[in-house]
PDB file of C-alpha atoms (C1' of nucleotides) in Angstrom:
ATOM      1  CA  MET A 803       0.084   0.110  -0.080  1.00 42.00           C
ATOM      2  CA  THR A 804       2.732   2.564  -0.823  1.00 38.00           C
ATOM      3  CA  ASP A 805       1.308   5.269   0.686  1.00 47.00           C
ATOM      4  CA  ALA A 806      -2.669   4.888   0.094  1.00 53.00           C
ATOM      5  CA  VAL A 807      -2.215   8.958   0.008  1.00 60.00           C
ATOM      6  CA  ASP A 808      -5.465  10.741  -0.468  1.00 75.00           C
ATOM      7  CA  ALA A 809      -7.696   8.423  -3.530  1.00 70.00           C
ATOM      8  CA  GLY A 810      -9.697  10.616  -3.924  1.00 80.00           C
ATOM      9  CA  ALA A 811      -8.299  14.257  -4.619  1.00 91.00           C
ATOM     10  CA  ASP A 812     -10.239  14.887  -7.884  1.00 93.00           C
ATOM     11  CA  LEU A 813     -13.422  13.766  -5.885  1.00 95.00           C
ATOM     12  CA  PHE A 814     -12.903  16.810  -3.133  1.00 95.00           C
ATOM     13  CA  LYS A 815     -11.897  19.403  -5.428  1.00 96.00           C
ATOM     14  CA  ALA A 816     -14.888  18.487  -7.479  1.00 97.00           C
ATOM     15  CA  LEU A 817     -17.204  18.561  -4.676  1.00 96.00           C
ATOM     16  CA  GLY A 818     -15.297  22.072  -3.599  1.00 95.00           C
ATOM     17  CA  ASP A 819     -17.672  24.309  -5.559  1.00 96.00           C
ATOM     18  CA  ALA A 820     -21.116  25.340  -4.804  1.00 95.00           C
ATOM     19  CA  THR A 821     -21.866  25.392  -8.522  1.00 96.00           C
ATOM     20  CA  ARG A 822     -20.983  21.939  -9.015  1.00 97.00           C
ATOM     21  CA  ARG A 823     -22.600  20.658  -6.016  1.00 96.00           C
ATOM     22  CA  THR A 824     -25.884  22.339  -7.408  1.00 96.00           C
ATOM     23  CA  ILE A 825     -25.278  20.463 -10.779  1.00 97.00           C
ATOM     24  CA  LEU A 826     -25.315  17.627  -8.909  1.00 97.00           C
ATOM     25  CA  ASP A 827     -28.192  18.320  -6.947  1.00 96.00           C
ATOM     26  CA  GLU A 828     -29.931  18.980 -10.357  1.00 97.00           C
ATOM     27  CA  LEU A 829     -28.952  15.510 -11.756  1.00 97.00           C
ATOM     28  CA  ALA A 830     -30.146  13.627  -8.593  1.00 96.00           C
ATOM     29  CA  ASP A 831     -33.309  15.531  -9.181  1.00 96.00           C
ATOM     30  CA  ARG A 832     -33.719  14.742 -13.125  1.00 96.00           C
ATOM     31  CA  ASP A 833     -30.860  12.412 -14.663  1.00 97.00           C
ATOM     32  CA  GLY A 834     -29.659  12.480 -18.037  1.00 97.00           C
ATOM     33  CA  GLN A 835     -29.705  16.334 -18.431  1.00 98.00           C
ATOM     34  CA  THR A 836     -27.990  17.517 -21.815  1.00 98.00           C
ATOM     35  CA  LEU A 837     -25.580  20.449 -21.320  1.00 98.00           C
ATOM     36  CA  PHE A 838     -28.387  23.032 -22.432  1.00 97.00           C
ATOM     37  CA  GLU A 839     -30.874  21.442 -20.265  1.00 97.00           C
ATOM     38  CA  ILE A 840     -28.977  21.956 -16.999  1.00 97.00           C
ATOM     39  CA  CYS A 841     -27.731  25.645 -17.932  1.00 97.00           C
ATOM     40  CA  GLY A 842     -31.744  26.523 -18.281  1.00 96.00           C
ATOM     41  CA  ARG A 843     -32.681  24.892 -15.080  1.00 96.00           C
ATOM     42  CA  LEU A 844     -29.621  26.153 -12.878  1.00 96.00           C
ATOM     43  CA  ALA A 845     -30.748  29.364 -13.948  1.00 95.00           C
ATOM     44  CA  MET A 846     -34.266  28.931 -13.595  1.00 93.00           C
ATOM     45  CA  LYS A 847     -34.967  26.944 -10.335  1.00 93.00           C
ATOM     46  CA  HIS A 848     -31.708  27.916  -8.433  1.00 92.00           C
ATOM     47  CA  GLY A 849     -30.879  31.333 -10.168  1.00 92.00           C
ATOM     48  CA  LEU A 850     -27.278  30.791 -11.474  1.00 91.00           C
ATOM     49  CA  THR A 851     -26.428  33.151 -13.944  1.00 88.00           C
ATOM     50  CA  SER A 852     -23.230  31.246 -15.031  1.00 92.00           C
ATOM     51  CA  SER A 853     -22.242  31.097 -19.022  1.00 95.00           C
ATOM     52  CA  ARG A 854     -22.951  27.811 -20.936  1.00 97.00           C
ATOM     53  CA  GLN A 855     -18.907  27.258 -20.903  1.00 97.00           C
ATOM     54  CA  ALA A 856     -18.560  27.629 -17.293  1.00 98.00           C
ATOM     55  CA  ILE A 857     -21.060  24.981 -16.749  1.00 98.00           C
ATOM     56  CA  SER A 858     -19.510  22.818 -19.381  1.00 98.00           C
ATOM     57  CA  GLN A 859     -15.946  23.203 -17.711  1.00 98.00           C
ATOM     58  CA  HIS A 860     -17.725  22.385 -14.352  1.00 98.00           C
ATOM     59  CA  LEU A 861     -19.704  19.316 -15.827  1.00 98.00           C
ATOM     60  CA  GLY A 862     -15.704  18.351 -17.231  1.00 98.00           C
ATOM     61  CA  VAL A 863     -14.271  18.592 -13.415  1.00 98.00           C
ATOM     62  CA  LEU A 864     -17.327  16.214 -12.398  1.00 98.00           C
ATOM     63  CA  GLU A 865     -16.493  13.697 -14.949  1.00 97.00           C
ATOM     64  CA  GLN A 866     -12.866  13.495 -14.569  1.00 96.00           C
ATOM     65  CA  ALA A 867     -13.795  12.739 -10.781  1.00 96.00           C
ATOM     66  CA  GLY A 868     -16.359  10.031 -11.816  1.00 96.00           C
ATOM     67  CA  LEU A 869     -19.066  11.851 -10.550  1.00 97.00           C
ATOM     68  CA  VAL A 870     -20.728  12.127 -13.948  1.00 98.00           C
ATOM     69  CA  ARG A 871     -20.958   9.805 -16.833  1.00 97.00           C
ATOM     70  CA  THR A 872     -21.846  11.175 -20.094  1.00 97.00           C
ATOM     71  CA  ARG A 873     -23.308   8.837 -22.905  1.00 97.00           C
ATOM     72  CA  ARG A 874     -23.372  10.678 -26.321  1.00 96.00           C
ATOM     73  CA  ASP A 875     -26.344  10.227 -29.150  1.00 95.00           C
ATOM     74  CA  GLY A 876     -25.977  12.725 -31.932  1.00 94.00           C
ATOM     75  CA  ARG A 877     -25.615  16.022 -31.355  1.00 95.00           C
ATOM     76  CA  TYR A 878     -26.814  15.580 -27.839  1.00 97.00           C
ATOM     77  CA  LYS A 879     -24.653  14.316 -24.856  1.00 98.00           C
ATOM     78  CA  PHE A 880     -26.276  13.140 -21.548  1.00 98.00           C
ATOM     79  CA  HIS A 881     -25.271  13.467 -18.053  1.00 98.00           C
ATOM     80  CA  HIS A 882     -25.847  11.048 -15.572  1.00 98.00           C
ATOM     81  CA  LEU A 883     -25.008  11.111 -12.111  1.00 97.00           C
ATOM     82  CA  ASP A 884     -22.647   8.351 -10.621  1.00 96.00           C
ATOM     83  CA  THR A 885     -22.666   8.675  -6.726  1.00 94.00           C
ATOM     84  CA  GLY A 886     -20.106   5.730  -6.647  1.00 93.00           C
ATOM     85  CA  PRO A 887     -17.067   7.825  -5.715  1.00 92.00           C
ATOM     86  CA  LEU A 888     -18.936   9.240  -2.745  1.00 91.00           C
ATOM     87  CA  ARG A 889     -18.382   5.678  -0.932  1.00 87.00           C
ATOM     88  CA  ALA A 890     -14.975   5.946  -0.623  1.00 84.00           C
ATOM     89  CA  LEU A 891     -15.491   9.328   1.174  1.00 84.00           C
ATOM     90  CA  VAL A 892     -17.990   8.286   3.366  1.00 81.00           C
ATOM     91  CA  GLU A 893     -15.533   5.123   4.208  1.00 87.00           C
ATOM     92  CA  ARG A 894     -12.543   7.140   4.789  1.00 91.00           C
ATOM     93  CA  TRP A 895     -13.323   8.399   8.197  1.00 91.00           C
ATOM     94  CA  PRO A 896     -15.372   6.945  10.896  1.00 89.00           C
ATOM     95  CA  ILE A 897     -18.870   8.745  11.078  1.00 84.00           C
ATOM     96  CA  ASP A 898     -21.357   7.829  14.110  1.00 74.00           C
ATOM     97  CA  ARG A 899     -24.586   6.800  12.532  1.00 66.00           C
ATOM     98  CA  GLU A 900     -26.199   7.449  15.829  1.00 60.00           C
ATOM     99  CA  ALA A 901     -25.854  10.673  18.240  1.00 52.00           C
ATOM    100  CA  SER A 902     -28.175  13.500  17.255  1.00 48.00           C
ATOM    101  CA  PRO A 903     -27.242  16.915  18.200  1.00 47.00           C
TER     102      PRO A 903
ATOM    103  CA  MET B 994     -36.457  26.481   4.929  1.00 42.00           C
ATOM    104  CA  THR B 995     -35.562  29.664   3.223  1.00 37.00           C
ATOM    105  CA  ASP B 996     -33.389  28.259   0.418  1.00 45.00           C
ATOM    106  CA  ALA B 997     -31.810  25.079   2.015  1.00 52.00           C
ATOM    107  CA  VAL B 998     -28.730  26.070  -0.567  1.00 58.00           C
ATOM    108  CA  ASP B 999     -25.871  24.354   0.381  1.00 74.00           C
ATOM    109  CA  ALA B1000     -25.592  23.803   4.229  1.00 70.00           C
ATOM    110  CA  GLY B1001     -21.871  22.773   4.188  1.00 80.00           C
ATOM    111  CA  ALA B1002     -20.194  25.496   2.352  1.00 91.00           C
ATOM    112  CA  ASP B1003     -17.675  25.497   4.851  1.00 93.00           C
ATOM    113  CA  LEU B1004     -17.629  21.619   5.182  1.00 95.00           C
ATOM    114  CA  PHE B1005     -16.557  21.026   1.364  1.00 95.00           C
ATOM    115  CA  LYS B1006     -14.310  23.595   1.554  1.00 96.00           C
ATOM    116  CA  ALA B1007     -12.190  22.657   3.977  1.00 97.00           C
ATOM    117  CA  LEU B1008     -12.229  19.173   2.888  1.00 96.00           C
ATOM    118  CA  GLY B1009     -10.858  20.457  -0.581  1.00 95.00           C
ATOM    119  CA  ASP B1010      -7.341  20.652   0.801  1.00 96.00           C
ATOM    120  CA  ALA B1011      -5.089  17.405   0.660  1.00 95.00           C
ATOM    121  CA  THR B1012      -3.223  18.755   3.982  1.00 97.00           C
ATOM    122  CA  ARG B1013      -6.602  19.210   5.692  1.00 97.00           C
ATOM    123  CA  ARG B1014      -7.703  15.778   4.834  1.00 96.00           C
ATOM    124  CA  THR B1015      -4.162  14.390   6.185  1.00 96.00           C
ATOM    125  CA  ILE B1016      -4.756  16.310   9.266  1.00 97.00           C
ATOM    126  CA  LEU B1017      -7.879  14.311   9.486  1.00 97.00           C
ATOM    127  CA  ASP B1018      -6.381  11.299   9.280  1.00 96.00           C
ATOM    128  CA  GLU B1019      -4.073  12.187  12.015  1.00 97.00           C
ATOM    129  CA  LEU B1020      -6.500  13.014  14.262  1.00 97.00           C
ATOM    130  CA  ALA B1021      -8.584  10.136  13.371  1.00 96.00           C
ATOM    131  CA  ASP B1022      -5.607   7.932  14.558  1.00 96.00           C
ATOM    132  CA  ARG B1023      -4.490   9.924  17.658  1.00 96.00           C
ATOM    133  CA  ASP B1024      -7.323  12.455  18.649  1.00 97.00           C
ATOM    134  CA  GLY B1025      -6.307  14.966  21.226  1.00 97.00           C
ATOM    135  CA  GLN B1026      -3.308  16.152  19.496  1.00 98.00           C
ATOM    136  CA  THR B1027      -1.710  19.551  20.088  1.00 98.00           C
ATOM    137  CA  LEU B1028      -0.485  21.918  17.430  1.00 98.00           C
ATOM    138  CA  PHE B1029       2.832  21.049  17.739  1.00 97.00           C
ATOM    139  CA  GLU B1030       2.085  17.356  17.749  1.00 97.00           C
ATOM    140  CA  ILE B1031       0.113  17.282  14.573  1.00 97.00           C
ATOM    141  CA  CYS B1032       2.813  18.985  12.999  1.00 97.00           C
ATOM    142  CA  GLY B1033       5.703  16.743  14.096  1.00 96.00           C
ATOM    143  CA  ARG B1034       3.654  13.268  12.983  1.00 96.00           C
ATOM    144  CA  LEU B1035       2.568  14.946   9.831  1.00 96.00           C
ATOM    145  CA  ALA B1036       6.052  15.753   8.696  1.00 95.00           C
ATOM    146  CA  MET B1037       7.297  12.157   9.969  1.00 93.00           C
ATOM    147  CA  LYS B1038       4.510  10.152   8.748  1.00 93.00           C
ATOM    148  CA  HIS B1039       3.361  11.573   5.541  1.00 92.00           C
ATOM    149  CA  GLY B1040       6.295  14.135   4.593  1.00 92.00           C
ATOM    150  CA  LEU B1041       4.779  17.444   4.761  1.00 91.00           C
ATOM    151  CA  THR B1042       6.973  20.250   5.300  1.00 89.00           C
ATOM    152  CA  SER B1043       4.712  22.802   5.908  1.00 92.00           C
ATOM    153  CA  SER B1044       5.206  25.449   8.642  1.00 95.00           C
ATOM    154  CA  ARG B1045       3.278  25.393  12.309  1.00 97.00           C
ATOM    155  CA  GLN B1046       1.322  28.378  11.188  1.00 97.00           C
ATOM    156  CA  ALA B1047       0.245  26.986   7.821  1.00 98.00           C
ATOM    157  CA  ILE B1048      -1.225  23.826  10.030  1.00 98.00           C
ATOM    158  CA  SER B1049      -2.543  26.147  12.319  1.00 98.00           C
ATOM    159  CA  GLN B1050      -4.454  27.786   9.341  1.00 98.00           C
ATOM    160  CA  HIS B1051      -5.894  24.765   8.050  1.00 98.00           C
ATOM    161  CA  LEU B1052      -6.674  23.964  11.816  1.00 98.00           C
ATOM    162  CA  GLY B1053      -8.830  26.844  12.112  1.00 98.00           C
ATOM    163  CA  VAL B1054     -10.676  26.063   8.425  1.00 98.00           C
ATOM    164  CA  LEU B1055     -11.278  22.819   9.957  1.00 98.00           C
ATOM    165  CA  GLU B1056     -12.370  24.117  13.047  1.00 97.00           C
ATOM    166  CA  GLN B1057     -15.144  26.525  11.459  1.00 96.00           C
ATOM    167  CA  ALA B1058     -16.071  23.682   9.294  1.00 96.00           C
ATOM    168  CA  GLY B1059     -17.119  21.890  12.872  1.00 96.00           C
ATOM    169  CA  LEU B1060     -14.565  18.822  12.002  1.00 97.00           C
ATOM    170  CA  VAL B1061     -12.245  19.911  14.270  1.00 98.00           C
ATOM    171  CA  ARG B1062     -13.300  20.718  18.267  1.00 97.00           C
ATOM    172  CA  THR B1063     -10.395  22.303  20.764  1.00 97.00           C
ATOM    173  CA  ARG B1064     -10.253  22.541  23.921  1.00 97.00           C
ATOM    174  CA  ARG B1065      -7.410  24.607  26.385  1.00 96.00           C
ATOM    175  CA  ASP B1066      -5.631  23.493  29.110  1.00 96.00           C
ATOM    176  CA  GLY B1067      -3.398  26.129  30.333  1.00 95.00           C
ATOM    177  CA  ARG B1068      -0.977  26.288  27.804  1.00 96.00           C
ATOM    178  CA  TYR B1069      -1.828  23.421  25.239  1.00 97.00           C
ATOM    179  CA  LYS B1070      -4.697  23.340  22.828  1.00 98.00           C
ATOM    180  CA  PHE B1071      -5.990  20.037  21.791  1.00 98.00           C
ATOM    181  CA  HIS B1072      -7.843  19.154  18.891  1.00 98.00           C
ATOM    182  CA  HIS B1073     -10.250  16.471  18.722  1.00 98.00           C
ATOM    183  CA  LEU B1074     -11.982  15.053  15.439  1.00 97.00           C
ATOM    184  CA  ASP B1075     -15.827  15.607  14.888  1.00 96.00           C
ATOM    185  CA  THR B1076     -16.972  13.805  11.994  1.00 94.00           C
ATOM    186  CA  GLY B1077     -20.578  14.574  12.731  1.00 93.00           C
ATOM    187  CA  PRO B1078     -20.772  17.060   9.839  1.00 92.00           C
ATOM    188  CA  LEU B1079     -19.965  14.344   7.517  1.00 91.00           C
ATOM    189  CA  ARG B1080     -23.234  12.812   7.971  1.00 87.00           C
ATOM    190  CA  ALA B1081     -25.101  15.646   6.090  1.00 83.00           C
ATOM    191  CA  LEU B1082     -22.704  14.971   3.413  1.00 83.00           C
ATOM    192  CA  VAL B1083     -23.760  11.569   3.144  1.00 80.00           C
ATOM    193  CA  GLU B1084     -27.209  12.351   3.629  1.00 86.00           C
ATOM    194  CA  ARG B1085     -27.296  14.779   0.521  1.00 90.00           C
ATOM    195  CA  TRP B1086     -27.121  12.519  -2.423  1.00 91.00           C
ATOM    196  CA  PRO B1087     -28.538   8.789  -2.950  1.00 88.00           C
ATOM    197  CA  ILE B1088     -25.628   6.262  -2.204  1.00 84.00           C
ATOM    198  CA  ASP B1089     -26.271   3.146  -3.968  1.00 74.00           C
ATOM    199  CA  ARG B1090     -24.675   0.645  -1.181  1.00 65.00           C
ATOM    200  CA  GLU B1091     -24.372  -2.224  -3.533  1.00 60.00           C
ATOM    201  CA  ALA B1092     -23.311  -1.919  -6.861  1.00 52.00           C
ATOM    202  CA  SER B1093     -20.016  -2.899  -7.844  1.00 48.00           C
ATOM    203  CA  PRO B1094     -18.848  -2.313 -11.042  1.00 48.00           C
TER     204      PRO B1094
ATOM    205  C1'  DT C 265      11.969  37.065  37.641  1.00 96.40           C
ATOM    206  C1'  DT C 266      14.013  34.865  33.740  1.00 96.40           C
ATOM    207  C1'  DG C 267      13.778  32.047  29.869  1.00 96.40           C
ATOM    208  C1'  DA C 268      11.459  28.499  26.818  1.00 96.40           C
ATOM    209  C1'  DC C 269       7.282  26.670  25.457  1.00 96.40           C
ATOM    210  C1'  DA C 270       2.572  26.645  23.128  1.00 96.40           C
ATOM    211  C1'  DG C 271       0.300  28.954  20.193  1.00 96.40           C
ATOM    212  C1'  DG C 272      -1.743  33.861  17.924  1.00 96.40           C
ATOM    213  C1'  DC C 273      -2.503  37.627  14.399  1.00 96.40           C
ATOM    214  C1'  DA C 274      -1.412  40.015  10.308  1.00 96.40           C
ATOM    215  C1'  DA C 275       0.441  41.665   5.811  1.00 96.40           C
ATOM    216  C1'  DG C 276       2.443  39.871   1.812  1.00 96.40           C
ATOM    217  C1'  DC C 277       3.035  36.762  -2.336  1.00 96.40           C
ATOM    218  C1'  DA C 278       2.647  33.261  -5.762  1.00 96.40           C
ATOM    219  C1'  DA C 279      -0.155  29.880  -7.462  1.00 96.40           C
ATOM    220  C1'  DG C 280      -4.567  28.047  -8.593  1.00 96.40           C
ATOM    221  C1'  DC C 281      -9.461  28.478  -9.977  1.00 96.40           C
ATOM    222  C1'  DG C 282     -13.301  30.045 -11.999  1.00 96.40           C
ATOM    223  C1'  DC C 283     -15.417  32.633 -15.599  1.00 96.40           C
ATOM    224  C1'  DT C 284     -15.712  35.177 -19.571  1.00 96.40           C
ATOM    225  C1'  DT C 285     -14.826  35.691 -24.592  1.00 96.40           C
ATOM    226  C1'  DG C 286     -13.748  34.505 -29.229  1.00 96.40           C
ATOM    227  C1'  DC C 287     -13.538  31.031 -32.511  1.00 96.40           C
ATOM    228  C1'  DG C 288     -14.087  26.302 -34.257  1.00 96.40           C
ATOM    229  C1'  DT C 289     -16.275  21.630 -35.150  1.00 96.40           C
ATOM    230  C1'  DA C 290     -20.108  18.425 -35.554  1.00 96.40           C
ATOM    231  C1'  DT C 291     -25.441  17.150 -35.928  1.00 96.40           C
ATOM    232  C1'  DG C 292     -30.000  17.662 -37.552  1.00 96.40           C
ATOM    233  C1'  DA C 293     -33.862  20.354 -39.501  1.00 96.40           C
ATOM    234  C1'  DC C 294     -35.480  22.681 -43.944  1.00 96.40           C
TER     235       DC C 294
ATOM    236  C1'  DG D1272     -26.875  22.794 -50.149  1.00 96.40           C
ATOM    237  C1'  DT D1273     -28.034  26.593 -45.894  1.00 96.40           C
ATOM    238  C1'  DC D1274     -28.966  27.501 -41.688  1.00 96.40           C
ATOM    239  C1'  DA D1275     -29.438  26.846 -36.475  1.00 96.40           C
ATOM    240  C1'  DT D1276     -28.426  23.928 -33.136  1.00 96.40           C
ATOM    241  C1'  DA D1277     -25.292  21.435 -29.214  1.00 96.40           C
ATOM    242  C1'  DC D1278     -21.069  21.385 -27.820  1.00 96.40           C
ATOM    243  C1'  DG D1279     -15.647  21.895 -27.858  1.00 96.40           C
ATOM    244  C1'  DC D1280     -11.469  23.960 -27.202  1.00 96.40           C
ATOM    245  C1'  DA D1281      -7.725  28.026 -25.619  1.00 96.40           C
ATOM    246  C1'  DA D1282      -6.346  32.467 -24.201  1.00 96.40           C
ATOM    247  C1'  DG D1283      -6.762  35.624 -20.811  1.00 96.40           C
ATOM    248  C1'  DC D1284      -8.530  37.969 -16.055  1.00 96.40           C
ATOM    249  C1'  DG D1285      -9.633  38.663 -11.870  1.00 96.40           C
ATOM    250  C1'  DC D1286     -10.203  36.844  -7.343  1.00 96.40           C
ATOM    251  C1'  DT D1287      -9.515  33.377  -3.996  1.00 96.40           C
ATOM    252  C1'  DT D1288      -6.267  30.353  -1.346  1.00 96.40           C
ATOM    253  C1'  DG D1289      -2.565  28.601   0.983  1.00 96.40           C
ATOM    254  C1'  DC D1290       1.813  29.747   2.664  1.00 96.40           C
ATOM    255  C1'  DT D1291       5.341  32.510   4.175  1.00 96.40           C
ATOM    256  C1'  DT D1292       7.328  35.808   7.114  1.00 96.40           C
ATOM    257  C1'  DG D1293       7.444  38.368  11.224  1.00 96.40           C
ATOM    258  C1'  DC D1294       6.084  39.778  15.865  1.00 96.40           C
ATOM    259  C1'  DC D1295       3.232  39.606  19.935  1.00 96.40           C
ATOM    260  C1'  DT D1296       0.671  36.935  23.837  1.00 96.40           C
ATOM    261  C1'  DG D1297       0.199  33.826  27.745  1.00 96.40           C
ATOM    262  C1'  DT D1298       1.764  30.010  30.167  1.00 96.40           C
ATOM    263  C1'  DC D1299       4.763  26.967  32.615  1.00 96.40           C
ATOM    264  C1'  DA D1300       9.403  25.920  34.830  1.00 96.40           C
ATOM    265  C1'  DA D1301      14.220  27.006  36.799  1.00 96.40           C
TER     266       DA D1301
END
DNA sequence: TTGACAGGCAAGCAAGCGCTTGCGTATGAC
DNA sequence: GTCATACGCAAGCGCTTGCTTGCCTGTCAA
């Protein structure tokens, strides 16, 4: 286990931005959206004014982190949420399941 | 619930840095360390060369995120890991407990 | 009291990051 | 074919951020 250093650096970096977390929320609410759909719904429901390119770059970061998987069909590119990498995050530190503050 | 926007922004920001994650690893391994202890063990076990002030600032961010709680005793200040905020993180998106790709 | 130890505060700097701007490419409707 | 659509690429800019540097406060041992 050489170092076991920081398995999901990209994962944490991807989750570090508020816009990207909102994108994940959106994909959790409606999976398989295109870039333009995401842009529109972010503007409508969440009041985000980011440009299309900004959202595209965010999606690139999320995809690199493994949180989003894409599927091309013609000129459309659908984005799907993948919460698999989050499991590693959960298991990294011991979380008390009980204990309500 | 005005907006319910992004409950733990500080939390994700705190987890976004690799050094801070290593600090959490250290506290998970040995809870209740002082600043100098943390500095020493980070240098020894993880090869980090950051200064004392750098670590102190990281601990400040972690404390603000609620991941670290401190307790003063004389001139010593002990740092304790609190994984409570991580629960909110776990519950934000649906995580498939099964599913091995 | 003097000294070493543990920690805090604040300014400055360099690197990273998010965002914009502009142009380019591929697919489908007409 | 022509045009609009859906998306990609890359350079540039401003802000944030992590780190260093320097100095200061509080605590305990001698």
